[in-house]
GROMACS .gro file of C-alpha atoms in nm:
model
  392
    1MET     CA    1  -1.577   4.360  -4.280
    2SER     CA    2  -1.517   4.055  -4.054
    3ALA     CA    3  -1.472   3.723  -4.206
    4PRO     CA    4  -1.680   3.395  -4.178
    5ALA     CA    5  -1.667   3.198  -3.833
    6PRO     CA    6  -1.456   2.913  -3.987
    7SER     CA    7  -1.186   3.156  -4.102
    8ARG     CA    8  -1.222   3.364  -3.767
    9ILE     CA    9  -1.114   3.058  -3.560
   10SER     CA   10  -0.865   2.964  -3.804
   11VAL     CA   11  -0.681   3.279  -3.751
   12LEU     CA   12  -0.724   3.253  -3.401
   13ALA     CA   13  -0.573   2.907  -3.408
   14PHE     CA   14  -0.256   3.065  -3.634
   15GLY     CA   15  -0.195   3.307  -3.385
   16ALA     CA   16  -0.203   3.016  -3.144
   17PHE     CA   17   0.065   2.852  -3.335
   18GLY     CA   18   0.295   3.166  -3.304
   19VAL     CA   19   0.245   3.213  -2.940
   20GLY     CA   20   0.279   2.816  -2.893
   21THR     CA   21   0.637   2.825  -3.101
   22SER     CA   22   0.764   3.089  -2.888
   23GLY     CA   23   0.714   2.920  -2.574
   24TYR     CA   24   0.868   2.606  -2.700
   25ILE     CA   25   1.118   2.703  -2.942
   26VAL     CA   26   1.437   2.689  -2.728
   27ALA     CA   27   1.400   2.313  -2.676
   28GLY     CA   28   1.496   2.314  -3.076
   29LEU     CA   29   1.750   2.619  -3.070
   30LEU     CA   30   1.964   2.470  -2.723
   31PRO     CA   31   2.268   2.361  -2.928
   32ALA     CA   32   2.257   2.685  -3.140
   33LEU     CA   33   2.207   2.897  -2.803
   34THR     CA   34   2.476   2.746  -2.634
   35GLY     CA   35   2.713   2.775  -2.941
   36GLU     CA   36   2.648   3.141  -3.008
   37LEU     CA   37   2.619   3.276  -2.631
   38HIS     CA   38   2.905   3.082  -2.526
   39VAL     CA   39   2.680   2.986  -2.223
   40SER     CA   40   2.609   2.601  -2.085
   41ALA     CA   41   2.300   2.379  -2.149
   42THR     CA   42   2.177   2.472  -1.829
   43ALA     CA   43   2.196   2.844  -1.847
   44ALA     CA   44   2.028   2.817  -2.198
   45ALA     CA   45   1.762   2.663  -2.039
   46GLN     CA   46   1.694   2.925  -1.806
   47LEU     CA   47   1.534   3.102  -2.106
   48VAL     CA   48   1.266   2.846  -2.091
   49THR     CA   49   1.239   2.933  -1.735
   50ALA     CA   50   1.170   3.290  -1.759
   51PHE     CA   51   0.878   3.289  -2.040
   52ALA     CA   52   0.725   2.994  -1.804
   53ILE     CA   53   0.704   3.154  -1.511
   54ALA     CA   54   0.638   3.500  -1.644
   55TYR     CA   55   0.368   3.342  -1.836
   56ALA     CA   56   0.224   3.166  -1.514
   57ILE     CA   57   0.275   3.479  -1.331
   58GLY     CA   58   0.142   3.734  -1.552
   59SER     CA   59  -0.180   3.508  -1.697
   60PRO     CA   60  -0.427   3.572  -1.437
   61LEU     CA   61  -0.271   3.940  -1.368
   62PHE     CA   62  -0.329   4.058  -1.728
   63ALA     CA   63  -0.668   3.905  -1.725
   64ALA     CA   64  -0.744   4.093  -1.453
   65ALA     CA   65  -0.604   4.436  -1.559
   66THR     CA   66  -0.746   4.369  -1.898
   67GLY     CA   67  -1.069   4.264  -1.817
   68THR     CA   68  -1.276   4.558  -1.948
   69TRP     CA   69  -1.089   4.545  -2.300
   70GLU     CA   70  -1.242   4.501  -2.623
   71ARG     CA   71  -1.165   4.163  -2.727
   72ARG     CA   72  -1.033   4.193  -3.048
   73THR     CA   73  -0.807   4.490  -2.945
   74LEU     CA   74  -0.689   4.270  -2.695
   75LEU     CA   75  -0.572   4.020  -2.920
   76VAL     CA   76  -0.418   4.197  -3.167
   77ALA     CA   77  -0.213   4.391  -2.874
   78ALA     CA   78  -0.108   4.033  -2.700
   79LEU     CA   79   0.013   3.936  -3.082
   80ALA     CA   80   0.203   4.268  -3.126
   81VAL     CA   81   0.368   4.189  -2.765
   82THR     CA   82   0.470   3.865  -2.856
   83GLY     CA   83   0.629   3.970  -3.212
   84ALA     CA   84   0.796   4.260  -3.043
   85GLY     CA   85   0.940   4.014  -2.765
   86ASN     CA   86   1.051   3.772  -3.039
   87LEU     CA   87   1.203   4.039  -3.221
   88PHE     CA   88   1.368   4.187  -2.901
   89ALA     CA   89   1.510   3.846  -2.866
   90ALA     CA   90   1.657   3.831  -3.250
   91LEU     CA   91   1.840   4.144  -3.210
   92ALA     CA   92   1.904   4.125  -2.812
   93PRO     CA   93   2.297   4.156  -2.766
   94GLY     CA   94   2.374   3.922  -2.493
   95TYR     CA   95   2.228   3.650  -2.272
   96GLY     CA   96   2.075   3.889  -2.017
   97SER     CA   97   1.864   4.065  -2.289
   98LEU     CA   98   1.751   3.767  -2.423
   99LEU     CA   99   1.596   3.664  -2.096
  100VAL     CA  100   1.439   4.009  -2.060
  101ALA     CA  101   1.332   3.972  -2.418
  102ARG     CA  102   1.152   3.566  -2.314
  103VAL     CA  103   0.997   3.788  -2.029
  104VAL     CA  104   0.811   4.027  -2.274
  105THR     CA  105   0.678   3.740  -2.521
  106ALA     CA  106   0.539   3.572  -2.229
  107VAL     CA  107   0.310   3.858  -2.123
  108GLY     CA  108   0.186   3.879  -2.477
  109ALA     CA  109   0.143   3.490  -2.470
  110ALA     CA  110  -0.025   3.508  -2.139
  111VAL     CA  111  -0.304   3.739  -2.261
  112PHE     CA  112  -0.349   3.573  -2.622
  113THR     CA  113  -0.403   3.197  -2.511
  114PRO     CA  114  -0.713   3.217  -2.267
  115ALA     CA  115  -0.855   3.506  -2.435
  116ALA     CA  116  -0.849   3.369  -2.801
  117SER     CA  117  -1.044   3.041  -2.654
  118ALA     CA  118  -1.322   3.262  -2.490
  119VAL     CA  119  -1.362   3.438  -2.818
  120ALA     CA  120  -1.342   3.126  -3.031
  121ALA     CA  121  -1.638   3.013  -2.801
  122GLU     CA  122  -1.776   3.359  -2.798
  123LEU     CA  123  -1.821   3.314  -3.216
  124THR     CA  124  -1.906   3.008  -3.266
  125VAL     CA  125  -2.287   2.830  -3.241
  126PRO     CA  126  -2.297   2.637  -2.906
  127GLU     CA  127  -2.304   2.275  -3.041
  128ARG     CA  128  -1.982   2.381  -3.216
  129ARG     CA  129  -1.800   2.534  -2.941
  130GLY     CA  130  -1.585   2.246  -2.793
  131ARG     CA  131  -1.427   2.176  -3.175
  132ALA     CA  132  -1.389   2.558  -3.218
  133VAL     CA  133  -1.194   2.583  -2.858
  134ALA     CA  134  -1.018   2.240  -2.965
  135LEU     CA  135  -0.907   2.394  -3.281
  136VAL     CA  136  -0.732   2.703  -3.107
  137PHE     CA  137  -0.544   2.455  -2.858
  138GLY     CA  138  -0.448   2.286  -3.168
  139GLY     CA  139  -0.259   2.553  -3.308
  140LEU     CA  140  -0.031   2.497  -2.978
  141THR     CA  141   0.023   2.173  -3.077
  142VAL     CA  142   0.116   2.229  -3.435
  143ALA     CA  143   0.359   2.458  -3.309
  144LEU     CA  144   0.562   2.117  -3.192
  145ILE     CA  145   0.501   1.963  -3.503
  146PHE     CA  146   0.627   2.213  -3.717
  147GLY     CA  147   0.754   2.534  -3.530
  148VAL     CA  148   1.001   2.370  -3.331
  149PRO     CA  149   1.172   2.165  -3.601
  150LEU     CA  150   1.159   2.442  -3.812
  151GLY     CA  151   1.335   2.682  -3.575
  152SER     CA  152   1.594   2.358  -3.514
  153LEU     CA  153   1.656   2.336  -3.864
  154ILE     CA  154   1.684   2.717  -3.931
  155SER     CA  155   1.905   2.764  -3.591
  156GLN     CA  156   2.154   2.514  -3.780
  157HIS     CA  157   2.197   2.691  -4.085
  158LEU     CA  158   2.119   3.088  -4.010
  159GLY     CA  159   2.148   3.070  -3.609
  160TYR     CA  160   1.946   3.125  -3.335
  161ARG     CA  161   1.840   3.504  -3.416
  162ALA     CA  162   1.702   3.386  -3.780
  163ALA     CA  163   1.445   3.177  -3.556
  164PHE     CA  164   1.356   3.426  -3.324
  165ALA     CA  165   1.310   3.684  -3.629
  166LEU     CA  166   1.059   3.434  -3.827
  167VAL     CA  167   0.844   3.402  -3.504
  168ALA     CA  168   0.847   3.746  -3.453
  169ALA     CA  169   0.698   3.806  -3.829
  170PHE     CA  170   0.473   3.526  -3.810
  171SER     CA  171   0.351   3.676  -3.442
  172LEU     CA  172   0.302   4.040  -3.634
  173ALA     CA  173   0.120   3.902  -3.934
  174SER     CA  174  -0.129   3.709  -3.715
  175ALA     CA  175  -0.180   4.037  -3.533
  176LEU     CA  176  -0.258   4.204  -3.892
  177ALA     CA  177  -0.505   3.861  -3.994
  178VAL     CA  178  -0.677   3.910  -3.610
  179ARG     CA  179  -0.736   4.292  -3.686
  180ILE     CA  180  -0.875   4.197  -4.034
  181ALA     CA  181  -1.079   3.915  -4.002
  182LEU     CA  182  -1.245   3.926  -3.616
  183PRO     CA  183  -1.529   4.139  -3.571
  184VAL     CA  184  -1.561   4.357  -3.233
  185VAL     CA  185  -1.611   4.146  -2.928
  186ALA     CA  186  -1.748   4.328  -2.656
  187ALA     CA  187  -1.554   4.237  -2.282
  188PRO     CA  188  -1.716   3.978  -2.090
  189PRO     CA  189  -1.851   4.049  -1.729
  190ARG     CA  190  -1.518   4.206  -1.492
  191VAL     CA  191  -1.371   3.931  -1.268
  192GLY     CA  192  -1.147   4.064  -1.005
  193LEU     CA  193  -0.834   3.935  -0.923
  194ALA     CA  194  -0.930   3.804  -0.575
  195GLU     CA  195  -1.212   3.633  -0.728
  196ARG     CA  196  -0.991   3.425  -0.964
  197PHE     CA  197  -0.760   3.265  -0.698
  198ALA     CA  198  -1.068   3.186  -0.519
  199ALA     CA  199  -1.085   2.891  -0.701
  200GLY     CA  200  -0.792   2.754  -0.547
  201ARG     CA  201  -0.989   2.701  -0.225
  202ASP     CA  202  -1.156   2.382  -0.332
  203PRO     CA  203  -0.883   2.121  -0.211
  204ARG     CA  204  -0.986   1.899  -0.529
  205VAL     CA  205  -0.891   2.188  -0.755
  206LEU     CA  206  -0.553   2.231  -0.557
  207VAL     CA  207  -0.491   1.833  -0.610
  208MET     CA  208  -0.544   1.880  -0.968
  209LEU     CA  209  -0.338   2.208  -1.056
  210ALA     CA  210  -0.067   2.024  -0.862
  211THR     CA  211  -0.115   1.721  -1.034
  212THR     CA  212  -0.045   1.947  -1.380
  213VAL     CA  213   0.273   2.114  -1.232
  214LEU     CA  214   0.437   1.755  -1.163
  215ALA     CA  215   0.327   1.650  -1.496
  216CYS     CA  216   0.432   1.935  -1.666
  217LEU     CA  217   0.767   1.985  -1.470
  218ALA     CA  218   0.894   1.604  -1.555
  219ALA     CA  219   0.742   1.621  -1.906
  220PHE     CA  220   0.964   1.947  -2.007
  221MET     CA  221   1.255   1.901  -1.804
  222VAL     CA  222   1.331   1.637  -2.067
  223TYR     CA  223   1.187   1.808  -2.352
  224THR     CA  224   1.430   2.115  -2.276
  225PHE     CA  225   1.724   1.878  -2.280
  226VAL     CA  226   1.623   1.635  -2.514
  227SER     CA  227   1.928   1.736  -2.770
  228PRO     CA  228   2.197   1.633  -2.496
  229LEU     CA  229   1.969   1.291  -2.421
  230LEU     CA  230   1.946   1.208  -2.775
  231ALA     CA  231   2.319   1.298  -2.824
  232ALA     CA  232   2.392   1.065  -2.518
  233THR     CA  233   2.142   0.769  -2.651
  234ALA     CA  234   2.148   0.750  -2.988
  235GLY     CA  235   2.458   0.945  -3.116
  236VAL     CA  236   2.248   1.194  -3.322
  237HIS     CA  237   2.309   1.567  -3.389
  238GLY     CA  238   2.164   1.844  -3.614
  239THR     CA  239   1.912   1.760  -3.862
  240THR     CA  240   1.846   1.400  -3.696
  241VAL     CA  241   1.728   1.567  -3.385
  242THR     CA  242   1.483   1.773  -3.610
  243VAL     CA  243   1.335   1.486  -3.753
  244LEU     CA  244   1.285   1.326  -3.388
  245LEU     CA  245   1.129   1.659  -3.260
  246PHE     CA  246   0.890   1.606  -3.558
  247CYS     CA  247   0.808   1.238  -3.425
  248TYR     CA  248   0.768   1.398  -3.094
  249GLY     CA  249   0.517   1.657  -3.238
  250VAL     CA  250   0.299   1.431  -3.427
  251GLY     CA  251   0.248   1.227  -3.154
  252GLY     CA  252   0.146   1.514  -2.921
  253ALA     CA  253  -0.132   1.599  -3.185
  254ILE     CA  254  -0.247   1.278  -3.194
  255GLY     CA  255  -0.265   1.214  -2.828
  256ASN     CA  256  -0.431   1.582  -2.760
  257PHE     CA  257  -0.724   1.440  -2.996
  258ALA     CA  258  -0.697   1.090  -2.842
  259GLY     CA  259  -0.748   1.245  -2.487
  260GLY     CA  260  -1.024   1.456  -2.543
  261ARG     CA  261  -1.192   1.136  -2.737
  262ALA     CA  262  -1.105   0.932  -2.427
  263THR     CA  263  -1.243   1.167  -2.205
  264ASP     CA  264  -1.575   1.197  -2.388
  265ARG     CA  265  -1.631   0.835  -2.370
  266TRP     CA  266  -1.508   0.761  -2.002
  267GLY     CA  267  -1.495   1.072  -1.824
  268SER     CA  268  -1.175   1.214  -1.695
  269ARG     CA  269  -1.042   0.947  -1.408
  270LYS     CA  270  -0.981   0.619  -1.626
  271PRO     CA  271  -0.802   0.828  -1.873
  272LEU     CA  272  -0.592   1.047  -1.652
  273LEU     CA  273  -0.480   0.677  -1.442
  274VAL     CA  274  -0.358   0.536  -1.794
  275VAL     CA  275  -0.230   0.839  -1.944
  276THR     CA  276  -0.002   0.905  -1.638
  277VAL     CA  277   0.105   0.516  -1.609
  278ALA     CA  278   0.184   0.559  -1.971
  279ILE     CA  279   0.404   0.857  -1.903
  280THR     CA  280   0.555   0.728  -1.604
  281ALA     CA  281   0.690   0.402  -1.781
  282VAL     CA  282   0.780   0.591  -2.087
  283MET     CA  283   1.024   0.828  -1.877
  284ALA     CA  284   1.132   0.546  -1.708
  285LEU     CA  285   1.237   0.338  -2.021
  286LEU     CA  286   1.370   0.651  -2.235
  287PRO     CA  287   1.732   0.610  -2.203
  288LEU     CA  288   1.709   0.219  -2.338
  289THR     CA  289   1.444   0.286  -2.572
  290THR     CA  290   1.624   0.578  -2.776
  291ALA     CA  291   1.964   0.386  -2.819
  292THR     CA  292   1.914   0.416  -3.209
  293PRO     CA  293   1.782   0.673  -3.433
  294VAL     CA  294   1.501   0.456  -3.539
  295ALA     CA  295   1.407   0.328  -3.174
  296ALA     CA  296   1.458   0.716  -3.057
  297GLY     CA  297   1.198   0.824  -3.336
  298ILE     CA  298   0.954   0.555  -3.211
  299SER     CA  299   1.015   0.670  -2.840
  300LEU     CA  300   0.963   1.035  -2.889
  301PHE     CA  301   0.622   0.952  -3.101
  302VAL     CA  302   0.476   0.714  -2.796
  303TRP     CA  303   0.598   0.990  -2.515
  304GLY     CA  304   0.441   1.286  -2.735
  305LEU     CA  305   0.122   1.072  -2.778
  306ALA     CA  306   0.113   0.998  -2.375
  307THR     CA  307   0.245   1.355  -2.232
  308TRP     CA  308  -0.006   1.539  -2.492
  309SER     CA  309  -0.314   1.273  -2.391
  310PHE     CA  310  -0.310   1.437  -2.046
  311ASN     CA  311  -0.440   1.779  -2.064
  312PRO     CA  312  -0.783   1.685  -2.176
  313PRO     CA  313  -0.909   1.484  -1.878
  314VAL     CA  314  -0.745   1.762  -1.660
  315GLN     CA  315  -0.941   2.031  -1.819
  316HIS     CA  316  -1.254   1.806  -1.788
  317ARG     CA  317  -1.206   1.705  -1.420
  318LEU     CA  318  -1.141   2.082  -1.311
  319ILE     CA  319  -1.456   2.198  -1.513
  320GLU     CA  320  -1.669   1.914  -1.339
  321LEU     CA  321  -1.543   2.026  -1.011
  322SER     CA  322  -1.639   2.403  -1.101
  323PRO     CA  323  -1.885   2.392  -1.402
  324GLY     CA  324  -2.029   2.713  -1.309
  325HIS     CA  325  -1.683   2.885  -1.339
  326ALA     CA  326  -1.481   2.666  -1.606
  327GLY     CA  327  -1.290   2.977  -1.750
  328LEU     CA  328  -1.159   3.074  -1.416
  329VAL     CA  329  -1.012   2.729  -1.308
  330LEU     CA  330  -0.867   2.647  -1.661
  331SER     CA  331  -0.679   2.966  -1.641
  332LEU     CA  332  -0.540   2.853  -1.337
  333ASN     CA  333  -0.459   2.553  -1.497
  334ALA     CA  334  -0.296   2.713  -1.774
  335SER     CA  335  -0.100   2.894  -1.515
  336ALA     CA  336  -0.021   2.579  -1.358
  337ILE     CA  337   0.128   2.430  -1.673
  338TYR     CA  338   0.365   2.711  -1.738
  339LEU     CA  339   0.478   2.665  -1.359
  340GLY     CA  340   0.565   2.332  -1.430
  341VAL     CA  341   0.745   2.456  -1.757
  342GLY     CA  342   0.928   2.711  -1.577
  343LEU     CA  343   1.029   2.467  -1.276
  344SER     CA  344   1.190   2.216  -1.538
  345GLY     CA  345   1.462   2.457  -1.674
  346VAL     CA  346   1.573   2.504  -1.320
  347VAL     CA  347   1.511   2.131  -1.193
  348GLY     CA  348   1.637   1.970  -1.509
  349GLY     CA  349   1.927   2.209  -1.520
  350ALA     CA  350   2.048   2.089  -1.164
  351VAL     CA  351   1.988   1.723  -1.276
  352LEU     CA  352   2.217   1.752  -1.600
  353ALA     CA  353   2.462   1.949  -1.423
  354SER     CA  354   2.489   1.676  -1.156
  355GLY     CA  355   2.414   1.307  -1.313
  356GLY     CA  356   2.431   1.401  -1.665
  357PRO     CA  357   2.135   1.366  -1.922
  358LEU     CA  358   2.062   0.976  -1.863
  359LEU     CA  359   1.958   1.073  -1.524
  360LEU     CA  360   1.695   1.346  -1.648
  361PRO     CA  361   1.381   1.084  -1.742
  362GLU     CA  362   1.436   0.897  -1.456
  363VAL     CA  363   1.384   1.196  -1.227
  364ALA     CA  364   1.105   1.266  -1.453
  365ALA     CA  365   0.948   0.911  -1.428
  366ALA     CA  366   0.968   0.986  -1.042
  367LEU     CA  367   0.805   1.301  -1.063
  368THR     CA  368   0.490   1.152  -1.265
  369LEU     CA  369   0.499   0.864  -0.998
  370VAL     CA  370   0.396   1.138  -0.747
  371ALA     CA  371   0.140   1.262  -1.000
  372LEU     CA  372  -0.015   0.908  -1.030
  373LEU     CA  373  -0.051   0.878  -0.645
  374LEU     CA  374  -0.220   1.246  -0.649
  375VAL     CA  375  -0.475   1.147  -0.937
  376GLY     CA  376  -0.566   0.818  -0.767
  377ALA     CA  377  -0.626   1.029  -0.446
  378ALA     CA  378  -0.815   1.321  -0.623
  379TRP     CA  379  -1.132   1.133  -0.643
  380GLY     CA  380  -1.342   1.026  -0.334
  381ARG     CA  381  -1.054   1.092  -0.084
  382VAL     CA  382  -1.097   1.469  -0.048
  383ARG     CA  383  -1.388   1.632   0.147
  384GLU     CA  384  -1.592   1.787  -0.031
  385PRO     CA  385  -1.619   2.176   0.047
  386ARG     CA  386  -1.957   2.303   0.249
  387GLU     CA  387  -1.987   2.536  -0.003
  388GLN     CA  388  -1.953   2.616  -0.354
  389VAL     CA  389  -1.699   2.887  -0.415
  390ALA     CA  390  -1.798   3.170  -0.619
  391VAL     CA  391  -1.535   3.283  -0.835
  392GLY     CA  392  -1.770   3.537  -1.096
   0.00000   0.00000   0.00000
């Protein structure tokens, strides 16, 4: 027998927490990974890249391949794959096998997140669907607040393998909870892979997706290497970094909520411009504003607040552009997010190797400045397409 509707959505949020922690945890494990694997920070960051690129490519591919699956079965399978990938990471004998484990984990995450959002909307009355989807995405935000700092703390005392093992256990427990709490949910009408990418023919959608890639690349090239950055600016390590990551996560949770409220009140354009300006300024000043542990805590809170205020107006704009096919354009945006995250390991690693950690936020600020220019050009300067694109 399935659980009441609020409990069902909470179970999906718990699953999203496990998936989000799986994706973000490498930033908190970076010191342990470099020490235990005897690799550079740049090499360790490629574990972020492997996960993110696999997610970006896999999300539309696996969504099309599993389009006829009953939704509860799909969610349970996705969480099981995520758990198996993390377990493989905990047991992986070396760096190469750990890279493979990250790809396996990403496959499960790429399937779970969009499917969980759709199921949350399906199981909720229309007037509460927005809050239901927000609750599922809240699980991803809570992963930043608790999951990443907890993983960092565990890795300091028990090693990175224990952190991956804990995430594996949580993901598998979430799979069991979904199986028990959710009813059978029929698959939606089938949408082919070509139809999914057809939304990209709209140049306005392409502009917003490019903005997402740049913003996520900028944010995560700094977040991934936040440990060496804080070591260089504030001279902090270990538990102090864990506390500072918690400050970032709290700011991110508030920013996600505030970005949604601001978008509801003023539409997508004004909040997106303001947030992108704020992110650019915060990034540019980060080497100066993280000189002491207290200042670093405040700076990371503001940075998380600004960064996580970005996505709600972007999603709102994409829905405005294709209101009849919102799920499809949002799935493309999810791929754009993880493409930016994936590139962050490569670009950030190159910047770290060539110019050191203090150069990372300056390059990130330059990227968000480009994103700001795209946002400014995204309204009224791109020709409307002659006909509405049909994407199923």
